[in-house]
Amino acid sequence: MIEKRHYQSKVRGDAARRTRELIRDAGAALFVDKGYVSATAKDIADAAGVAPRTVFTVFPGGKLEIFEAAFSHALEAESGDDSAPVRRDHSDPDDVRRLVAQIVEQSVGLLERAGPLMMTAVQSSGADADMRRLAAESSEQSFANATSIAEGLSEHGLLRNDISVDKASGVLAALVSPHVHQQLRSIGGWNVNDYREWLEFAIRTNLMY
């Protein structure tokens, strides 16, 4: 009997997780397609195939909690080790290219997963205080990441002499931004390989020897 109850508990737990994932993913898609303000809890329930009350049972915080869950999932999914070790042999052009490719691969992976939701927060920030807060926090974190990369490049002599760490941070934050990603990938229709190659070229051309 104990084993049976344990099995039933596991089944219920799996079903609850699946329901949560369905609502989270349906919300993420609707937020990107319709905007955070326009997407309603009923829209999310319909897209997820659940009753509206189920949405609030699983996510008592409503749309905001769903958005935050979707955003956290996008940031974490398949991210692996986001630290980009800076190689020390900057005299080898192939070595430098491998380093830039590593930085770009991590950045592109993040933007492909989370970029659309980042832009949803930006585009909804004028009408919603929570989105304004999330957009600001995301921007600050992106700049902090860019600064960390710029400091690593500078530490190992990979920045041009006329480029300060502050300037490199700003350039990196601009190049590897959800705005540029959206402009080229969604609006411009670039495929991900073209975008990745352009980003590698832009970083090397603007910042490095």
JSON list of C-alpha atoms in Angstrom, two decimals, residues 31 35-37 63-65 67-68 117-138:
[
{"chain": "A", "resi": 31, "resn": "PHE", "atom": "CA", "xyz": [3.42, 37.40, -24.36]},
{"chain": "A", "resi": 35, "resn": "GLY", "atom": "CA", "xyz": [2.41, 41.65, -25.78]},
{"chain": "A", "resi": 36, "resn": "TYR", "atom": "CA", "xyz": [2.27, 41.33, -22.02]},
{"chain": "A", "resi": 37, "resn": "VAL", "atom": "CA", "xyz": [-0.56, 43.84, -21.55]},
{"chain": "A", "resi": 63, "resn": "LYS", "atom": "CA", "xyz": [0.42, 36.92, -15.51]},
{"chain": "A", "resi": 64, "resn": "LEU", "atom": "CA", "xyz": [3.44, 38.38, -13.77]},
{"chain": "A", "resi": 65, "resn": "GLU", "atom": "CA", "xyz": [4.31, 35.08, -12.10]},
{"chain": "A", "resi": 67, "resn": "PHE", "atom": "CA", "xyz": [6.12, 35.77, -17.20]},
{"chain": "A", "resi": 68, "resn": "GLU", "atom": "CA", "xyz": [8.80, 35.51, -14.53]},
{"chain": "A", "resi": 117, "resn": "LEU", "atom": "CA", "xyz": [10.79, 37.86, -23.77]},
{"chain": "A", "resi": 118, "resn": "MET", "atom": "CA", "xyz": [13.39, 40.55, -23.05]},
{"chain": "A", "resi": 119, "resn": "MET", "atom": "CA", "xyz": [11.91, 42.60, -25.88]},
{"chain": "A", "resi": 120, "resn": "THR", "atom": "CA", "xyz": [8.39, 41.92, -24.63]},
{"chain": "A", "resi": 121, "resn": "ALA", "atom": "CA", "xyz": [9.38, 43.51, -21.31]},
{"chain": "A", "resi": 122, "resn": "VAL", "atom": "CA", "xyz": [10.93, 46.49, -23.12]},
{"chain": "A", "resi": 123, "resn": "GLN", "atom": "CA", "xyz": [7.94, 47.01, -25.40]},
{"chain": "A", "resi": 124, "resn": "SER", "atom": "CA", "xyz": [5.46, 46.70, -22.51]},
{"chain": "A", "resi": 125, "resn": "SER", "atom": "CA", "xyz": [7.42, 48.88, -20.09]},
{"chain": "A", "resi": 126, "resn": "GLY", "atom": "CA", "xyz": [5.52, 52.04, -20.96]},
{"chain": "A", "resi": 127, "resn": "ALA", "atom": "CA", "xyz": [2.22, 50.50, -19.93]},
{"chain": "A", "resi": 128, "resn": "ASP", "atom": "CA", "xyz": [3.21, 48.25, -17.05]},
{"chain": "A", "resi": 129, "resn": "ALA", "atom": "CA", "xyz": [5.39, 49.00, -14.04]},
{"chain": "A", "resi": 130, "resn": "ASP", "atom": "CA", "xyz": [6.42, 45.37, -13.53]},
{"chain": "A", "resi": 131, "resn": "MET", "atom": "CA", "xyz": [7.61, 45.10, -17.12]},
{"chain": "A", "resi": 132, "resn": "ARG", "atom": "CA", "xyz": [9.47, 48.39, -16.71]},
{"chain": "A", "resi": 133, "resn": "ARG", "atom": "CA", "xyz": [11.26, 46.94, -13.66]},
{"chain": "A", "resi": 134, "resn": "LEU", "atom": "CA", "xyz": [12.09, 43.68, -15.41]},
{"chain": "A", "resi": 135, "resn": "ALA", "atom": "CA", "xyz": [13.34, 45.48, -18.52]},
{"chain": "A", "resi": 136, "resn": "ALA", "atom": "CA", "xyz": [15.63, 47.65, -16.39]},
{"chain": "A", "resi": 137, "resn": "GLU", "atom": "CA", "xyz": [16.95, 44.66, -14.45]},
{"chain": "A", "resi": 138, "resn": "SER", "atom": "CA", "xyz": [17.61, 42.74, -17.67]}
]
